[in-house]
Coordinates of C-alpha atoms in Angstrom, one line a residue:
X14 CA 76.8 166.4 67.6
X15 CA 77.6 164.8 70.8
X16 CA 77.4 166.1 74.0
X17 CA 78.5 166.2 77.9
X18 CA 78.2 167.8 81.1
X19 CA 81.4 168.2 82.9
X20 CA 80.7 168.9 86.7
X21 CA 81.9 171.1 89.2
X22 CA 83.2 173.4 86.4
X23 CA 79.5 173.7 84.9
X24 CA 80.6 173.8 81.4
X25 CA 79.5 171.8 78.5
X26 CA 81.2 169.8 75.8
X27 CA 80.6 169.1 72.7
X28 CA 82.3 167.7 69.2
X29 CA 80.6 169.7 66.3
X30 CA 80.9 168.3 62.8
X31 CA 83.4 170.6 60.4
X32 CA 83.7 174.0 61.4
X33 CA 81.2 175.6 63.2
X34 CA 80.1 179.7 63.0
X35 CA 81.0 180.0 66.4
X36 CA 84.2 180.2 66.0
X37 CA 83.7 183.3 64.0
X38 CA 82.5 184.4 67.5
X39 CA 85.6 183.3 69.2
X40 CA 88.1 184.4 66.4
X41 CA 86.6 187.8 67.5
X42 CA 87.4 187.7 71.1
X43 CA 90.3 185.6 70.7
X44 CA 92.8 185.9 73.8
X45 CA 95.4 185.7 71.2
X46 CA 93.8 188.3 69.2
X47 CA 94.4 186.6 65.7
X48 CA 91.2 187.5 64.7
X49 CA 91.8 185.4 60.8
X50 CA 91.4 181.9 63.1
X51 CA 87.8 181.8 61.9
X52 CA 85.5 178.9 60.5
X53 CA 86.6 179.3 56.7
X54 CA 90.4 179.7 57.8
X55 CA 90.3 176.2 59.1
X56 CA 87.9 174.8 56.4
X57 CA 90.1 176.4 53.7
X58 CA 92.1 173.0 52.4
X59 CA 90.2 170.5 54.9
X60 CA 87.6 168.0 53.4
X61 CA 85.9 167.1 56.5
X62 CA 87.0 168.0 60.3
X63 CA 85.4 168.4 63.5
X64 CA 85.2 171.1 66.4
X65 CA 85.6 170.1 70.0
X66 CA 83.9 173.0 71.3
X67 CA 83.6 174.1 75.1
X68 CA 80.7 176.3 76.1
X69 CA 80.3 178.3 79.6
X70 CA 77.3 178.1 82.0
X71 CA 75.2 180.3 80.1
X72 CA 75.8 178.7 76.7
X73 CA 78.7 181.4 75.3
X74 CA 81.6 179.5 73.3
X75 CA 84.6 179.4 75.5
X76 CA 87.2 177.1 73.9
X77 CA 87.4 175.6 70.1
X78 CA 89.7 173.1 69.1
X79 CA 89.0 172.3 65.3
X80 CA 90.7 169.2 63.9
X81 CA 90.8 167.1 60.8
X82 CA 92.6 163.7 59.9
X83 CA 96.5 163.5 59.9
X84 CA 98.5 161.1 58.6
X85 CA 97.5 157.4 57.9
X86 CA 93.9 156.5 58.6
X87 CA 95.2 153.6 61.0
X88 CA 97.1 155.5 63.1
X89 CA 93.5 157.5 63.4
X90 CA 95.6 160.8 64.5
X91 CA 94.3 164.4 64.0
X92 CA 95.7 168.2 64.0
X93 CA 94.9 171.6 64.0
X94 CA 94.2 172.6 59.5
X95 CA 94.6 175.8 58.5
X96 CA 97.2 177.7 56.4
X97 CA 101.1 177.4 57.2
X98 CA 101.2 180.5 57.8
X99 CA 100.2 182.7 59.6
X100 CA 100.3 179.8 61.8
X101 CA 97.3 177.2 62.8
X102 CA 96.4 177.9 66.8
X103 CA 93.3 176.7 69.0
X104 CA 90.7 179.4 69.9
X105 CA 90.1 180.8 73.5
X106 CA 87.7 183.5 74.5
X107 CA 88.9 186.0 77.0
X108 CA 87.9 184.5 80.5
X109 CA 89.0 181.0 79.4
X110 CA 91.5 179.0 81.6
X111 CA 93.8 176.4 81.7
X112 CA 91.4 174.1 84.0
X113 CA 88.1 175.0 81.3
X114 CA 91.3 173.2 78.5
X115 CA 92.1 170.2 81.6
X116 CA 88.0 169.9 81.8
X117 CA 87.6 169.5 78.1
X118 CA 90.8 167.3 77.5
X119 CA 89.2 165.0 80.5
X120 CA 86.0 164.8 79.3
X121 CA 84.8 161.8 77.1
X122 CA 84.8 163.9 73.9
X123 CA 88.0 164.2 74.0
X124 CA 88.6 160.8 72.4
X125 CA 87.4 162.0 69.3
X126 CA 90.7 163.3 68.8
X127 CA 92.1 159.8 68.6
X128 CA 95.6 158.7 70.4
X129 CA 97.2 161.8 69.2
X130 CA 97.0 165.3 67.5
X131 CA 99.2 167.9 66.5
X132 CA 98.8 171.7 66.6
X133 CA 102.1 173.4 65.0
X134 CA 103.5 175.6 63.8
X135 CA 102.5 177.9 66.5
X136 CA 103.9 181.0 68.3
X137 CA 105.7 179.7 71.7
X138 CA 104.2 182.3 73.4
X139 CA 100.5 181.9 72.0
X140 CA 98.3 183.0 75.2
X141 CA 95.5 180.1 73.9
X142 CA 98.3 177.7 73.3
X143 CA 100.0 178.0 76.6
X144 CA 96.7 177.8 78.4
X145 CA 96.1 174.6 76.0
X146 CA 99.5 173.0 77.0
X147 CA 98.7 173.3 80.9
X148 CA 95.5 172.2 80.7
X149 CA 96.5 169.4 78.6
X150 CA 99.3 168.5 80.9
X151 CA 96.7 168.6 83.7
X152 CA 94.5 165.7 81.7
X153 CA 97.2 163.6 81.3
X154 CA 98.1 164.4 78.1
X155 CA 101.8 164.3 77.0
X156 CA 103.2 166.9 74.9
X157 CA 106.0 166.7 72.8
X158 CA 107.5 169.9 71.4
X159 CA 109.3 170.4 68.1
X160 CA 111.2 174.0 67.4
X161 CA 110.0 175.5 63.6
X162 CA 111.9 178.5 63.5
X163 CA 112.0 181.6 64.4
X164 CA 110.0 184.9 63.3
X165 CA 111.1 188.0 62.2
X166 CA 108.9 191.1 62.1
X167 CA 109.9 194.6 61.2
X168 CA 108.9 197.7 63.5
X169 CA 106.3 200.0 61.3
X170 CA 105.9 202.4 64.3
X171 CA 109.7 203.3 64.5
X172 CA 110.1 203.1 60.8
X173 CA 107.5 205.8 60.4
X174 CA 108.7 207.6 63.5
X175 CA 112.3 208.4 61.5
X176 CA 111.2 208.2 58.0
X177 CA 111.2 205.2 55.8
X178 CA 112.9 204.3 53.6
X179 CA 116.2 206.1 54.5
X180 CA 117.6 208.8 51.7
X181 CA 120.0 206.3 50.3
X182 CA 117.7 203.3 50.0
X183 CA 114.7 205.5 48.5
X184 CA 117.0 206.7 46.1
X185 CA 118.2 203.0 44.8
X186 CA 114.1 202.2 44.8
X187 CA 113.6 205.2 42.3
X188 CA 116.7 204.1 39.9
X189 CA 115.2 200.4 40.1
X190 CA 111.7 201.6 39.1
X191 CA 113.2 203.7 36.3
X192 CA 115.2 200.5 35.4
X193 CA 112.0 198.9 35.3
X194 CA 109.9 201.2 33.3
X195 CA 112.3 200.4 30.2
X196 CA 110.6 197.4 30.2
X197 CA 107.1 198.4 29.4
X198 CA 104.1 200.1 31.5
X199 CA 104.5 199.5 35.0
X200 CA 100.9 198.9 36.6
X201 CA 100.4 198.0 40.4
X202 CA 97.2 196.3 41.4
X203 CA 95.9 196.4 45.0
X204 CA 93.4 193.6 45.6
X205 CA 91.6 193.4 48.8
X206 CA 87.9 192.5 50.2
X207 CA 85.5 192.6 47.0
X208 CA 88.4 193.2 45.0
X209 CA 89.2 189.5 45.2
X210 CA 88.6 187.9 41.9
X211 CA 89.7 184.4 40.0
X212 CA 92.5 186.9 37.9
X213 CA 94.5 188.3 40.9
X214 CA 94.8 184.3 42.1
X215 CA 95.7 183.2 38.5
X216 CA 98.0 186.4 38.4
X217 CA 100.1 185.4 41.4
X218 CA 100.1 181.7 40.3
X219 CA 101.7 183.0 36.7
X220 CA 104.5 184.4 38.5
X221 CA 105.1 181.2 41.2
X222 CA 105.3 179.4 37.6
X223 CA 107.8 181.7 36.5
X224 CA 109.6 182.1 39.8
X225 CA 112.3 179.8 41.0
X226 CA 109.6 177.9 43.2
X227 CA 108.1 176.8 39.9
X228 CA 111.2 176.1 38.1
X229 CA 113.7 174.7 40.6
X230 CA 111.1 172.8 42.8
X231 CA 108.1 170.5 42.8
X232 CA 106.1 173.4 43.5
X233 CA 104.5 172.6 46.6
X234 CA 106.0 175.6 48.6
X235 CA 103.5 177.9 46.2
X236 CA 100.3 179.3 47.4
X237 CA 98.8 179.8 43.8
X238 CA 100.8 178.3 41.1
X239 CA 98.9 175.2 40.8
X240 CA 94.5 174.5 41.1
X241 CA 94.5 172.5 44.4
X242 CA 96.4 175.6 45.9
X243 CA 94.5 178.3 44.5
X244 CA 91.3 176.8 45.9
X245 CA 92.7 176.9 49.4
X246 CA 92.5 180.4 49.1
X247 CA 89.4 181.0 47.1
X248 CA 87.5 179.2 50.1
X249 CA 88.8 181.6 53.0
X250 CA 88.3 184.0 50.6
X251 CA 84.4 183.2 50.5
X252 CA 84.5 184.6 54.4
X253 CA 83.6 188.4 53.6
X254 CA 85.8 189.4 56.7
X255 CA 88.7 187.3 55.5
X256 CA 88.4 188.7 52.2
X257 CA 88.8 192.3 53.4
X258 CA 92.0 190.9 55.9
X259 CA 93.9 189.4 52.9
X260 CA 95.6 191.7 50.5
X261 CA 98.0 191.5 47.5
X262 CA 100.0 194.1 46.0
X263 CA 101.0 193.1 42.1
X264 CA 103.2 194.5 39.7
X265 CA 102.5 194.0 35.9
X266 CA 104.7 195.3 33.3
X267 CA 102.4 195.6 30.2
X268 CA 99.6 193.7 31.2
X269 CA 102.0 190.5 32.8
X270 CA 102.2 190.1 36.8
X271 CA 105.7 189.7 37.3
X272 CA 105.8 190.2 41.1
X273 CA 103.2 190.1 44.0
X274 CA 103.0 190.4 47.8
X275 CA 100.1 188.5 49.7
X276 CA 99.4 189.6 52.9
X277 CA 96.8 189.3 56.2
X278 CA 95.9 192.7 58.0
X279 CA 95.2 191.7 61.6
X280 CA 94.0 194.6 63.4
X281 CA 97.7 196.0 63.6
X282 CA 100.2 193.3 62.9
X283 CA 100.2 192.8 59.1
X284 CA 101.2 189.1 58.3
X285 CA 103.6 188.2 54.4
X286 CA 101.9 185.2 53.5
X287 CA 104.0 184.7 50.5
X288 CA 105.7 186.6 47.8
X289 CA 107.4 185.8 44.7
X290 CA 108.8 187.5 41.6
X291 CA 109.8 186.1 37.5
X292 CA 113.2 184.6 37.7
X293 CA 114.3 186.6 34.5
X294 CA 114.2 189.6 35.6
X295 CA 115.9 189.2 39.3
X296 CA 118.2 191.6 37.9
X297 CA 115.7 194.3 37.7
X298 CA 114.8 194.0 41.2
X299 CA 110.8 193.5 40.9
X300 CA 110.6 191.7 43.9
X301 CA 112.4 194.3 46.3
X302 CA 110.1 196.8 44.5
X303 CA 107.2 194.8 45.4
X304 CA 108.1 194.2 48.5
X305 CA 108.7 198.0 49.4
X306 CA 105.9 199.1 48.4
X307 CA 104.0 196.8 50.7
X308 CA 106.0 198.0 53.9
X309 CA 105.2 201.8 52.9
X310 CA 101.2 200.9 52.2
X311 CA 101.5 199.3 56.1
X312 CA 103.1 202.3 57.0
X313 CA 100.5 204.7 55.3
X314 CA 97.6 202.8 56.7
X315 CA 99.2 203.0 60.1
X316 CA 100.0 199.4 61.2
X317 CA 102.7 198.5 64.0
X318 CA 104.1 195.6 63.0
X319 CA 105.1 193.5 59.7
X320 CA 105.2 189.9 60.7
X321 CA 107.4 188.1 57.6
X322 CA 107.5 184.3 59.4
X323 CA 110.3 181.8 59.7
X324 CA 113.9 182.6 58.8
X325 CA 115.7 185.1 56.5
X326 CA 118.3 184.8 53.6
X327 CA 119.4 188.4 54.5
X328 CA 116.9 190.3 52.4
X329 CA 114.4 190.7 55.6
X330 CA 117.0 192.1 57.8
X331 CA 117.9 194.2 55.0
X332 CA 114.6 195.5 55.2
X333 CA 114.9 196.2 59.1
X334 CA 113.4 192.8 60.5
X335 CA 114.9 191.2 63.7
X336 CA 114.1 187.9 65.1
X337 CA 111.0 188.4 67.6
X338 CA 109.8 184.8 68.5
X339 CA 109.7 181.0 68.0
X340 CA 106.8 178.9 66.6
X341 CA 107.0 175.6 67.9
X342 CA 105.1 172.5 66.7
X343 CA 103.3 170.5 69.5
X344 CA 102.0 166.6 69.4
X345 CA 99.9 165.6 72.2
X346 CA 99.5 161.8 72.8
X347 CA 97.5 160.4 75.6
X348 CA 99.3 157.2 75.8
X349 CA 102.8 158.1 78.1
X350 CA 104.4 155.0 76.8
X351 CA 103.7 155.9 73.2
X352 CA 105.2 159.6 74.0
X353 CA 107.8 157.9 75.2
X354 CA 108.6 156.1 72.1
X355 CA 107.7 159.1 70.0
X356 CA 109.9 161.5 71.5
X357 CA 112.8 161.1 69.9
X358 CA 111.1 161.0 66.2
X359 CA 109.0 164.2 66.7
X360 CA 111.6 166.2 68.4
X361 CA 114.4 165.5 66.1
X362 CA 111.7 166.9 62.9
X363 CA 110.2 163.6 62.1
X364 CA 106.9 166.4 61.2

């Protein structure tokens, strides 16, 4: 652990090895609120990584910026780890500002996070990003910005405030789930905090198999399907307070998952991580099924706002989502004429 003294400001600076329990502390007081950005969310799928880690004038943790290597060792470029989605993000407690990111970008430890490093995809209107982008700016960092779609959340409060689902759509649900039951005993498994167990992870893998990610792709869009992926999640699932946040709601016909939800509760926006049903049986509508029931549980345990992430074939606006915001993906280089030559790469997707 290195560290420095960065004068007038009075704060400190230091570059912590992997990811430190103080950002459990942040993650709690985050000005973004997304309370999940904790130590085992960013270690989750990261071998090794380090913390840049800002601290006021009496010692509290005011600024984290956890990276790990990116891309080829020679180019010796870093980013933000952490999930897809949610999103990844950098951690700032409540009083932090845009000079405390311009201090710590200035500062000599900064280096450690080599000519360039990317933090993406993240909300365009993250209140710890945009601080990070000034202060960055101020250091004479240059920061090039790539659009990653755009989010579409569904509004909990006004769908319990005139009854959800509507007459006509609860009455399709009920002749799907009788359609259903003529396939065998319908079971639905809720798994949440020290529910969490090696089956429910292998159960939602069964189905990525069986879905069209495992059949008409190489599978690396899947959370469980295969062991590399299910380990991601069994680490941030080792973070008692992670483990009661994450949720999954599986349907089993006889025994045999055949669709699942996986979900993050964050105080009360609840995040779809992923969700997948069998291909066989599209026709019986297991996934809509699935996917219902996990809006009216959000509803019941009375949550605002269901955050589904990037883009929509029609079956989220179906459900009553609307676009709501844009993640962006940032780069930051220190080297303007590199930027420069970069631009044009990053900004047209190169990421």
């Amino acid at each position: 652990m290195y560290q420095t003294r960065i004068t007038p400001a009075a704060l400190s600076v230091e570059t912590a090895a992997g990811f430190p329990r103080a950002l459990d502390r942040l993650a709690e007081e985050n000005l973004g609120a997304h309370h999940f950005l904790r130590s085992c969310w960013f270690g989750a799928g990261a071998a090794d990584g380090e913390t840049l880690l800002v601290h006021d004038e009496v010692g509290a943790p005011l600024i984290a910026i956890p990276t790990t290597a990116f891309g080829p060792a020679l180019l010796g470029a870093r980013k933000v780890p952490g999930s897809y989605w949610p999103f990844r993000s950098v951690l700032a407690a409540r009083g932090a500002q845009a000079e405390h990111f311009a201090a710590a970008l200035a500062s000599p430890e900064s280096r450690k996070l080599g000519a360039s490093w990317r933090l993406g995809p993240v909300p365009a209107n993250d209140p710890a990003a945009q601080l990070l982008v000034t202060g960055a700016r101020a250091a004479g960092w240059t920061i090039l910005t790539q659009r990653a779609g755009t989010i579409w959340t569904i509004d909990l409060d006004a769908h319990r405030d005139r009854g959800w689902p509507s007459k006509s759509t609860a009455r399709k649900l009920r002749r799907y789930e009788a359609r259903t039951g003529e396939l065998g005993q319908v079971e639905w498994r809720y798994v949440r905090g020290s529910e969490w167990d090696e089956s429910a992870l292998e159960q939602m893998g069964s189905v990525e198999t069986a879905s069209w990610v495992g059949t008409q792709t190489d599978g690396s869009g899947a959370k469980f399907m295969k062991p590399h992926q299910r380990a991601l999640w069994r680490s941030a699932l080792s973070d008692p307070v992670l483990a009661d946040m994450l949720c999954a709601t599986i349907l089993l016909i006889d025994g045999r998952a055949v669709a699942f939800t996986f979900d993050l509760d964050d105080g009360p926006v609840q995040y779809g991580i992923a969700g997948s049903y069998i291909s066989d049986l599209r026709d019986y509508h297991v996934g809509k099924l699935t996917n219902y029931r996990a809006i009216a549980d959000a509803i019941a345990d009375g949550q605002s706002v269901m955050d589904m992430g990037a883009g929509d074939s029609g079956y989220k606006r179906e459900m009553g989502a609307v676009p709501a915001y844009d993640l962006v993906d940032l780069l930051f280089v220190k080297n303007p004429l590199a930027a420069r030559a970069l631009r044009g790469w990053w900004e047209r997707g190169a990421a």
